[in-house]
mmCIF file of C-alpha atoms in Angstrom:
data_model
loop_
_atom_site.group_PDB
_atom_site.id
_atom_site.type_symbol
_atom_site.label_atom_id
_atom_site.label_comp_id
_atom_site.label_asym_id
_atom_site.label_seq_id
_atom_site.Cartn_x
_atom_site.Cartn_y
_atom_site.Cartn_z
ATOM 1 C CA MET A 1 55.488 -53.913 62.745
ATOM 2 C CA THR A 2 55.588 -50.592 64.528
ATOM 3 C CA SER A 3 58.701 -48.966 65.910
ATOM 4 C CA THR A 4 57.216 -47.646 69.154
ATOM 5 C CA ALA A 5 55.906 -49.685 72.062
ATOM 6 C CA VAL A 6 52.518 -48.951 73.595
ATOM 7 C CA VAL A 7 53.082 -48.618 77.336
ATOM 8 C CA ASP A 8 50.825 -47.530 80.185
ATOM 9 C CA PRO A 9 53.529 -45.581 82.037
ATOM 10 C CA SER A 10 52.106 -45.671 85.557
ATOM 11 C CA PRO A 11 48.890 -46.645 87.348
ATOM 12 C CA ASP A 12 48.075 -43.055 88.294
ATOM 13 C CA ARG A 13 48.044 -41.845 84.705
ATOM 14 C CA ALA A 14 45.406 -42.192 82.039
ATOM 15 C CA PRO A 15 45.918 -45.149 79.680
ATOM 16 C CA ALA A 16 48.590 -44.474 77.098
ATOM 17 C CA VAL A 17 47.532 -43.336 73.643
ATOM 18 C CA HIS A 18 48.327 -45.914 70.991
ATOM 19 C CA SER A 19 50.919 -45.143 68.356
ATOM 20 C CA ILE A 20 49.603 -44.944 64.816
ATOM 21 C CA PRO A 21 51.436 -47.003 62.157
ATOM 22 C CA LEU A 22 52.255 -45.024 59.029
ATOM 23 C CA PRO A 23 50.806 -47.109 56.179
ATOM 24 C CA GLY A 24 53.462 -48.794 54.066
ATOM 25 C CA TYR A 25 56.362 -48.050 56.411
ATOM 26 C CA PRO A 26 57.804 -49.815 59.485
ATOM 27 C CA VAL A 27 57.405 -46.733 61.676
ATOM 28 C CA ALA A 28 54.672 -45.172 63.754
ATOM 29 C CA ALA A 29 53.709 -41.719 64.968
ATOM 30 C CA GLY A 30 52.492 -40.913 68.427
ATOM 31 C CA PRO A 31 53.664 -40.348 71.989
ATOM 32 C CA PHE A 32 56.817 -42.111 73.140
ATOM 33 C CA THR A 33 55.104 -43.418 76.268
ATOM 34 C CA HIS A 34 57.951 -45.857 76.961
ATOM 35 C CA LEU A 35 60.078 -42.874 78.067
ATOM 36 C CA VAL A 36 57.837 -41.726 80.913
ATOM 37 C CA ALA A 37 58.993 -43.984 83.752
ATOM 38 C CA GLU A 38 62.701 -43.269 83.171
ATOM 39 C CA ARG A 39 62.122 -39.559 82.609
ATOM 40 C CA ASP A 40 60.233 -39.344 85.893
ATOM 41 C CA ARG A 41 62.842 -41.414 87.747
ATOM 42 C CA LEU A 42 65.646 -39.108 86.649
ATOM 43 C CA ALA A 43 63.644 -36.072 87.726
ATOM 44 C CA GLY A 44 63.775 -37.311 91.308
ATOM 45 C CA LEU A 45 67.551 -37.800 91.596
ATOM 46 C CA THR A 46 69.664 -35.639 93.903
ATOM 47 C CA TRP A 47 73.428 -35.513 94.371
ATOM 48 C CA GLN A 48 75.691 -34.690 97.285
ATOM 49 C CA HIS A 49 78.947 -33.616 95.606
ATOM 50 C CA PHE A 50 77.793 -31.773 92.466
ATOM 51 C CA ASP A 51 74.769 -30.358 90.688
ATOM 52 C CA ALA A 52 73.222 -32.074 87.668
ATOM 53 C CA ARG A 53 71.043 -30.266 85.123
ATOM 54 C CA ARG A 54 69.143 -32.671 82.893
ATOM 55 C CA VAL A 55 69.332 -31.921 79.171
ATOM 56 C CA GLY A 56 67.446 -34.847 77.596
ATOM 57 C CA ALA A 57 64.295 -36.820 78.321
ATOM 58 C CA THR A 58 66.039 -40.011 79.473
ATOM 59 C CA LEU A 59 69.726 -39.258 78.999
ATOM 60 C CA GLY A 60 72.215 -36.468 79.438
ATOM 61 C CA ALA A 61 73.083 -34.230 82.370
ATOM 62 C CA GLU A 62 75.372 -31.228 82.647
ATOM 63 C CA ILE A 63 77.450 -31.596 85.802
ATOM 64 C CA SER A 64 78.722 -28.539 87.690
ATOM 65 C CA GLY A 65 80.613 -28.089 90.933
ATOM 66 C CA THR A 66 83.584 -30.383 90.199
ATOM 67 C CA ASP A 67 87.022 -29.647 88.757
ATOM 68 C CA LEU A 68 88.297 -32.688 86.871
ATOM 69 C CA ARG A 69 91.878 -31.429 87.161
ATOM 70 C CA ASP A 70 91.772 -32.245 90.879
ATOM 71 C CA ASP A 71 92.541 -35.557 92.528
ATOM 72 C CA LEU A 72 88.907 -36.058 93.480
ATOM 73 C CA PRO A 73 88.011 -38.045 96.621
ATOM 74 C CA ASP A 74 86.775 -41.589 96.123
ATOM 75 C CA GLU A 75 83.277 -40.660 97.245
ATOM 76 C CA VAL A 76 83.042 -38.045 94.461
ATOM 77 C CA ILE A 77 84.266 -40.547 91.856
ATOM 78 C CA ASP A 78 81.728 -43.076 93.131
ATOM 79 C CA GLU A 79 78.932 -40.535 92.784
ATOM 80 C CA ILE A 80 80.039 -39.585 89.254
ATOM 81 C CA ARG A 81 79.973 -43.298 88.402
ATOM 82 C CA ARG A 82 76.420 -43.602 89.712
ATOM 83 C CA ALA A 83 75.398 -40.504 87.763
ATOM 84 C CA LEU A 84 76.881 -42.001 84.607
ATOM 85 C CA HIS A 85 74.775 -45.132 85.012
ATOM 86 C CA ASP A 86 71.671 -43.031 85.597
ATOM 87 C CA TYR A 87 72.052 -40.299 82.970
ATOM 88 C CA LYS A 88 74.060 -42.437 80.466
ATOM 89 C CA VAL A 89 76.148 -39.427 79.365
ATOM 90 C CA LEU A 90 77.579 -36.577 81.459
ATOM 91 C CA PHE A 91 78.727 -33.157 80.236
ATOM 92 C CA PHE A 92 81.291 -31.027 82.085
ATOM 93 C CA ARG A 93 81.954 -27.436 80.959
ATOM 94 C CA ASP A 94 85.116 -25.338 81.430
ATOM 95 C CA GLN A 95 87.480 -28.218 82.203
ATOM 96 C CA PRO A 96 90.943 -27.214 80.841
ATOM 97 C CA VAL A 97 92.549 -30.549 81.705
ATOM 98 C CA SER A 98 96.027 -31.460 80.534
ATOM 99 C CA ALA A 99 96.559 -34.752 78.726
ATOM 100 C CA ALA A 100 97.927 -36.286 81.931
ATOM 101 C CA GLN A 101 94.958 -35.034 83.977
ATOM 102 C CA HIS A 102 92.533 -36.372 81.356
ATOM 103 C CA VAL A 103 94.096 -39.832 81.578
ATOM 104 C CA ALA A 104 94.315 -39.720 85.377
ATOM 105 C CA PHE A 105 90.611 -38.865 85.753
ATOM 106 C CA THR A 106 89.510 -41.568 83.306
ATOM 107 C CA ARG A 107 91.711 -44.188 84.969
ATOM 108 C CA ARG A 108 89.732 -43.744 88.206
ATOM 109 C CA PHE A 109 86.948 -45.711 86.482
ATOM 110 C CA GLY A 110 88.972 -48.694 85.268
ATOM 111 C CA GLU A 111 91.716 -50.007 83.003
ATOM 112 C CA LEU A 112 92.296 -47.871 79.912
ATOM 113 C CA GLU A 113 92.422 -48.997 76.291
ATOM 114 C CA ILE A 114 95.303 -48.607 73.878
ATOM 115 C CA HIS A 115 93.840 -48.162 70.392
ATOM 116 C CA PRO A 116 95.660 -50.164 67.690
ATOM 117 C CA VAL A 117 95.052 -47.684 64.853
ATOM 118 C CA ILE A 118 94.271 -44.141 66.003
ATOM 119 C CA PRO A 119 97.447 -42.352 67.107
ATOM 120 C CA SER A 120 97.888 -41.347 70.729
ATOM 121 C CA ASN A 121 98.617 -37.962 72.192
ATOM 122 C CA THR A 122 102.346 -37.415 72.739
ATOM 123 C CA GLY A 123 103.391 -39.019 75.996
ATOM 124 C CA GLN A 124 99.948 -40.478 76.746
ATOM 125 C CA PRO A 125 99.408 -43.760 74.853
ATOM 126 C CA GLU A 126 95.932 -44.155 76.384
ATOM 127 C CA LEU A 127 94.772 -40.916 74.762
ATOM 128 C CA VAL A 128 93.747 -40.818 71.106
ATOM 129 C CA ARG A 129 93.441 -37.580 69.174
ATOM 130 C CA PHE A 130 90.806 -36.907 66.516
ATOM 131 C CA GLU A 131 91.952 -33.847 64.577
ATOM 132 C CA LYS A 132 89.835 -32.880 61.575
ATOM 133 C CA THR A 133 90.809 -30.098 59.181
ATOM 134 C CA ALA A 134 90.304 -29.067 55.576
ATOM 135 C CA GLU A 135 92.802 -31.814 54.670
ATOM 136 C CA VAL A 136 91.527 -34.537 57.054
ATOM 137 C CA ALA A 137 87.769 -35.030 57.056
ATOM 138 C CA GLY A 138 85.776 -36.866 59.718
ATOM 139 C CA PHE A 139 83.940 -40.161 59.197
ATOM 140 C CA GLU A 140 82.285 -40.496 62.600
ATOM 141 C CA ASN A 141 78.842 -39.368 61.441
ATOM 142 C CA ALA A 142 77.098 -42.722 61.791
ATOM 143 C CA TRP A 143 75.471 -44.077 64.939
ATOM 144 C CA HIS A 144 77.744 -46.489 66.787
ATOM 145 C CA HIS A 145 79.062 -47.844 70.036
ATOM 146 C CA ASP A 146 82.865 -47.574 70.126
ATOM 147 C CA VAL A 147 85.150 -50.567 69.408
ATOM 148 C CA THR A 148 82.462 -53.255 69.374
ATOM 149 C CA TRP A 149 84.962 -55.276 67.322
ATOM 150 C CA ARG A 150 86.889 -55.964 70.548
ATOM 151 C CA GLU A 151 86.322 -59.019 72.739
ATOM 152 C CA LEU A 152 86.094 -56.538 75.619
ATOM 153 C CA PRO A 153 84.651 -53.308 74.174
ATOM 154 C CA SER A 154 84.744 -49.990 75.996
ATOM 155 C CA MET A 155 82.713 -49.588 79.164
ATOM 156 C CA GLY A 156 82.858 -45.846 78.706
ATOM 157 C CA ALA A 157 84.816 -42.974 77.215
ATOM 158 C CA VAL A 158 85.879 -39.475 78.258
ATOM 159 C CA LEU A 159 86.168 -36.994 75.358
ATOM 160 C CA HIS A 160 87.800 -33.564 75.777
ATOM 161 C CA ALA A 161 87.268 -30.745 73.256
ATOM 162 C CA ILE A 162 90.505 -28.915 72.406
ATOM 163 C CA THR A 163 89.479 -26.877 69.345
ATOM 164 C CA VAL A 164 85.920 -26.662 68.066
ATOM 165 C CA PRO A 165 84.346 -24.853 65.100
ATOM 166 C CA GLU A 166 82.215 -21.790 65.684
ATOM 167 C CA ILE A 167 79.221 -23.632 64.228
ATOM 168 C CA GLY A 168 78.748 -27.377 63.786
ATOM 169 C CA GLY A 169 80.593 -30.439 64.964
ATOM 170 C CA ASP A 170 78.042 -31.328 67.646
ATOM 171 C CA THR A 171 77.905 -34.856 69.038
ATOM 172 C CA LEU A 172 74.567 -36.606 69.451
ATOM 173 C CA PHE A 173 73.902 -39.463 71.873
ATOM 174 C CA ALA A 174 71.049 -41.985 71.677
ATOM 175 C CA ASP A 175 69.590 -43.976 74.576
ATOM 176 C CA MET A 176 69.851 -47.634 73.586
ATOM 177 C CA TYR A 177 67.704 -48.768 76.519
ATOM 178 C CA ALA A 178 64.908 -46.625 75.110
ATOM 179 C CA ALA A 179 65.717 -47.866 71.603
ATOM 180 C CA TYR A 180 65.136 -51.426 72.801
ATOM 181 C CA ASP A 181 62.054 -50.560 74.849
ATOM 182 C CA ALA A 182 60.471 -48.942 71.783
ATOM 183 C CA LEU A 183 60.466 -52.211 69.825
ATOM 184 C CA ASP A 184 57.258 -54.188 69.456
ATOM 185 C CA ALA A 185 56.949 -57.546 71.236
ATOM 186 C CA GLU A 186 57.331 -59.563 68.023
ATOM 187 C CA THR A 187 60.676 -57.944 67.204
ATOM 188 C CA LYS A 188 61.933 -58.348 70.775
ATOM 189 C CA ALA A 189 61.149 -62.056 70.632
ATOM 190 C CA ARG A 190 62.844 -62.388 67.250
ATOM 191 C CA ILE A 191 66.145 -60.817 68.345
ATOM 192 C CA GLU A 192 66.314 -62.082 71.939
ATOM 193 C CA ASN A 193 68.864 -64.842 71.261
ATOM 194 C CA LEU A 194 70.569 -63.512 68.130
ATOM 195 C CA ASP A 195 74.259 -62.584 67.942
ATOM 196 C CA GLY A 196 75.967 -59.958 65.802
ATOM 197 C CA ILE A 197 79.350 -60.534 64.174
ATOM 198 C CA HIS A 198 81.527 -57.433 64.599
ATOM 199 C CA ASP A 199 84.459 -56.932 62.243
ATOM 200 C CA PHE A 200 87.423 -54.565 62.685
ATOM 201 C CA THR A 201 87.973 -54.255 58.939
ATOM 202 C CA ARG A 202 84.523 -52.805 58.197
ATOM 203 C CA ALA A 203 85.764 -49.381 59.314
ATOM 204 C CA PHE A 204 89.531 -49.586 59.557
ATOM 205 C CA GLY A 205 90.069 -51.730 56.477
ATOM 206 C CA VAL A 206 87.704 -49.985 54.091
ATOM 207 C CA ARG A 207 90.554 -48.708 51.892
ATOM 208 C CA ALA A 208 92.802 -51.763 52.389
ATOM 209 C CA THR A 209 93.431 -54.451 49.807
ATOM 210 C CA ALA A 210 92.005 -57.925 50.369
ATOM 211 C CA GLU A 211 95.443 -59.117 51.482
ATOM 212 C CA GLN A 212 95.812 -56.224 53.914
ATOM 213 C CA GLN A 213 92.325 -56.895 55.279
ATOM 214 C CA GLU A 214 93.239 -60.518 55.954
ATOM 215 C CA ARG A 215 96.302 -59.414 57.917
ATOM 216 C CA MET A 216 94.171 -56.967 59.878
ATOM 217 C CA ARG A 217 91.569 -59.612 60.573
ATOM 218 C CA ALA A 218 94.258 -62.000 61.765
ATOM 219 C CA ALA A 219 95.437 -59.385 64.269
ATOM 220 C CA HIS A 220 91.857 -58.488 65.287
ATOM 221 C CA PRO A 221 89.547 -61.451 64.564
ATOM 222 C CA SER A 222 85.823 -60.917 64.213
ATOM 223 C CA VAL A 223 83.936 -61.182 67.499
ATOM 224 C CA ARG A 224 80.420 -62.245 68.397
ATOM 225 C CA HIS A 225 78.223 -60.195 70.738
ATOM 226 C CA PRO A 226 74.497 -60.443 71.573
ATOM 227 C CA VAL A 227 72.169 -58.226 69.570
ATOM 228 C CA VAL A 228 70.399 -57.477 72.850
ATOM 229 C CA CYS A 229 72.701 -57.121 75.862
ATOM 230 C CA THR A 230 72.018 -56.812 79.577
ATOM 231 C CA HIS A 231 73.980 -53.967 81.154
ATOM 232 C CA ALA A 232 76.453 -55.337 83.696
ATOM 233 C CA VAL A 233 75.548 -52.693 86.316
ATOM 234 C CA THR A 234 71.961 -51.580 85.731
ATOM 235 C CA GLY A 235 70.600 -54.943 84.578
ATOM 236 C CA ARG A 236 68.635 -53.224 81.801
ATOM 237 C CA LYS A 237 68.437 -54.532 78.238
ATOM 238 C CA HIS A 238 69.835 -52.449 75.401
ATOM 239 C CA LEU A 239 70.450 -52.838 71.672
ATOM 240 C CA TYR A 240 74.041 -53.564 70.656
ATOM 241 C CA VAL A 241 74.337 -53.407 66.878
ATOM 242 C CA ASN A 242 75.572 -50.655 64.569
ATOM 243 C CA ARG A 243 76.237 -50.239 60.863
ATOM 244 C CA ILE A 244 79.918 -49.334 61.280
ATOM 245 C CA PHE A 245 81.163 -52.486 63.006
ATOM 246 C CA THR A 246 78.347 -55.085 62.846
ATOM 247 C CA ASP A 247 79.019 -57.099 59.710
ATOM 248 C CA ARG A 248 76.081 -59.508 59.951
ATOM 249 C CA ILE A 249 73.759 -61.441 62.233
ATOM 250 C CA ALA A 250 74.866 -65.008 62.918
ATOM 251 C CA GLY A 251 72.551 -67.604 61.388
ATOM 252 C CA LEU A 252 70.816 -65.260 58.932
ATOM 253 C CA ASP A 253 71.539 -64.860 55.242
ATOM 254 C CA LEU A 254 73.290 -61.638 54.354
ATOM 255 C CA ASP A 255 70.266 -59.808 52.938
ATOM 256 C CA GLU A 256 68.054 -60.633 55.934
ATOM 257 C CA SER A 257 70.919 -59.818 58.276
ATOM 258 C CA ARG A 258 71.592 -56.403 56.763
ATOM 259 C CA GLU A 259 67.871 -55.570 56.741
ATOM 260 C CA LEU A 260 67.585 -56.426 60.440
ATOM 261 C CA VAL A 261 70.734 -54.538 61.464
ATOM 262 C CA ASP A 262 69.533 -51.506 59.520
ATOM 263 C CA ARG A 263 66.091 -51.635 61.120
ATOM 264 C CA LEU A 264 67.502 -51.906 64.630
ATOM 265 C CA ALA A 265 70.065 -49.195 63.957
ATOM 266 C CA ARG A 266 67.238 -46.857 62.936
ATOM 267 C CA GLN A 267 65.989 -46.920 66.537
ATOM 268 C CA ALA A 268 68.705 -44.379 67.327
ATOM 269 C CA ASP A 269 67.267 -41.961 64.761
ATOM 270 C CA ALA A 270 64.303 -40.844 66.873
ATOM 271 C CA PRO A 271 64.983 -37.400 68.378
ATOM 272 C CA GLU A 272 62.984 -38.523 71.431
ATOM 273 C CA HIS A 273 65.802 -41.008 72.145
ATOM 274 C CA GLN A 274 68.562 -38.425 71.746
ATOM 275 C CA VAL A 275 70.437 -35.607 73.402
ATOM 276 C CA ARG A 276 72.726 -33.216 71.506
ATOM 277 C CA LEU A 277 75.941 -31.691 72.826
ATOM 278 C CA ARG A 278 77.066 -28.317 71.494
ATOM 279 C CA TRP A 279 80.783 -28.342 72.147
ATOM 280 C CA GLU A 280 82.767 -25.453 73.582
ATOM 281 C CA PRO A 281 86.532 -25.453 74.190
ATOM 282 C CA ASP A 282 87.320 -27.544 77.288
ATOM 283 C CA THR A 283 83.950 -29.264 77.359
ATOM 284 C CA ILE A 284 84.208 -32.903 78.434
ATOM 285 C CA ALA A 285 81.684 -35.641 77.649
ATOM 286 C CA PHE A 286 81.733 -38.902 79.616
ATOM 287 C CA TRP A 287 79.436 -41.565 78.171
ATOM 288 C CA ASP A 288 78.442 -45.102 79.030
ATOM 289 C CA ASN A 289 79.435 -46.905 75.834
ATOM 290 C CA ARG A 290 76.889 -49.654 76.443
ATOM 291 C CA ALA A 291 73.836 -47.537 77.281
ATOM 292 C CA VAL A 292 74.293 -45.027 74.444
ATOM 293 C CA GLN A 293 75.426 -44.810 70.860
ATOM 294 C CA HIS A 294 76.873 -41.570 69.516
ATOM 295 C CA TYR A 295 77.090 -39.651 66.244
ATOM 296 C CA ALA A 296 79.522 -36.829 65.462
ATOM 297 C CA SER A 297 77.849 -34.332 63.159
ATOM 298 C CA SER A 298 80.037 -33.700 60.095
ATOM 299 C CA ASP A 299 78.769 -30.242 59.169
ATOM 300 C CA TYR A 300 81.840 -28.102 59.908
ATOM 301 C CA TRP A 301 84.308 -28.877 57.089
ATOM 302 C CA PRO A 302 86.760 -27.232 56.368
ATOM 303 C CA ALA A 303 86.965 -25.844 59.918
ATOM 304 C CA ARG A 304 89.235 -27.471 62.490
ATOM 305 C CA ARG A 305 87.856 -29.768 65.195
ATOM 306 C CA THR A 306 90.258 -31.397 67.665
ATOM 307 C CA VAL A 307 89.160 -33.690 70.476
ATOM 308 C CA GLU A 308 90.969 -36.269 72.609
ATOM 309 C CA ARG A 309 89.492 -39.480 73.993
ATOM 310 C CA ALA A 310 90.431 -41.914 76.732
ATOM 311 C CA SER A 311 88.406 -45.121 76.899
ATOM 312 C CA ILE A 312 87.794 -47.591 79.722
ATOM 313 C CA VAL A 313 87.933 -51.331 79.075
ATOM 314 C CA GLY A 314 84.607 -52.982 79.851
ATOM 315 C CA PRO A 315 83.369 -56.508 80.483
ATOM 316 C CA ARG A 316 82.373 -58.827 77.663
ATOM 317 C CA PRO A 317 78.802 -58.007 76.545
ATOM 318 C CA ALA A 318 76.296 -60.601 77.739
ATOM 319 C CA ARG A 319 72.591 -61.362 77.514
#
C-alpha cells in the first residue's frame, strides 16, 4: 500500500505523475497531487473585514486588521468563522488580550469547555494554562486532536502565547482532510466503517495506579468515535485517530488495532500536510480541532513557555 493518492488535480492540467512506492516500506515518494485543488481554492479567497496571508499549502493563514480585544461586530465574527473552516488554523499576531478578553472572544464561537484536570487561569475557569519550565516539562509533542476522550470533543481552540522561549517551542498543525485524501483506495475502504475507542486514562492516568485509573475511567468513560469523520460544517472527510487518546480500534485485536492506528497517525508526519507556527509573545492561534491535529515541539527545555487555551465544545463526531 502507498501512502499518497494519485490524483489528476484538474482537467486543464497534465495528468498527475504517479507516486513511487519505496520498496519494503508502506510509503511513497512523489508529488502530493491531492493538495492541488484545495491549494488553488484557498488562493482565490478574499475577505471583507481583514487580510489573510496564507502560510501553508492547504492550511494556515495569518490574519491582520482585527484587534481581538474589541467587542467585534457579528459580521466580523462570522467571517472569522468562515476563514477558520477554510484555512483550518488562523494566526493572529500582537494580540495582548487579558484572560477575560480571551474567554470573551472564544465564547463568540460557542459554549466553552471546563477541563477536568488542567488547572484554570485565576478567575477564568474556561481558560487552562500550560506553563512549562525547567521543573515542569511538556508532554504535548505527539500529534493529536484535543480531548477526543470526550463524548463531545472540542470544535476548536484559541491559544494565547504569554511567555515563549527565544528559540523552540513551535506548534505544528497537520491537515487531516489531506491526511485522509492521501490514503489509497484500499485503506479508505478498510477504515470507512471502523470506530476508535478513546480513553481518558491513556494520557491523564499514565502515572496512576490501576485503582486510580478505574476511578478516573468511571468519571470519564471510554468513548467511541468514527476513525473517519465527516466535518459538521464543510462536509469533508477527515481522519480522527491519534496515539495519545485512541486506545484501540473496535472489532480488531490489539496488535492489528495498534498497527492501524500507528499507520493512520503517520499521515500527519508529511511536511506537505503541515504548517508550523513560530510563536511570539501575544500571538494567538485559533484552530479547527476536527480539521487539524497539532504537535507542540519540545525543544526548548529548560526555558519557560507559558500559553493559555480556551476551547469550544463541538458536536459529536459522525461519519
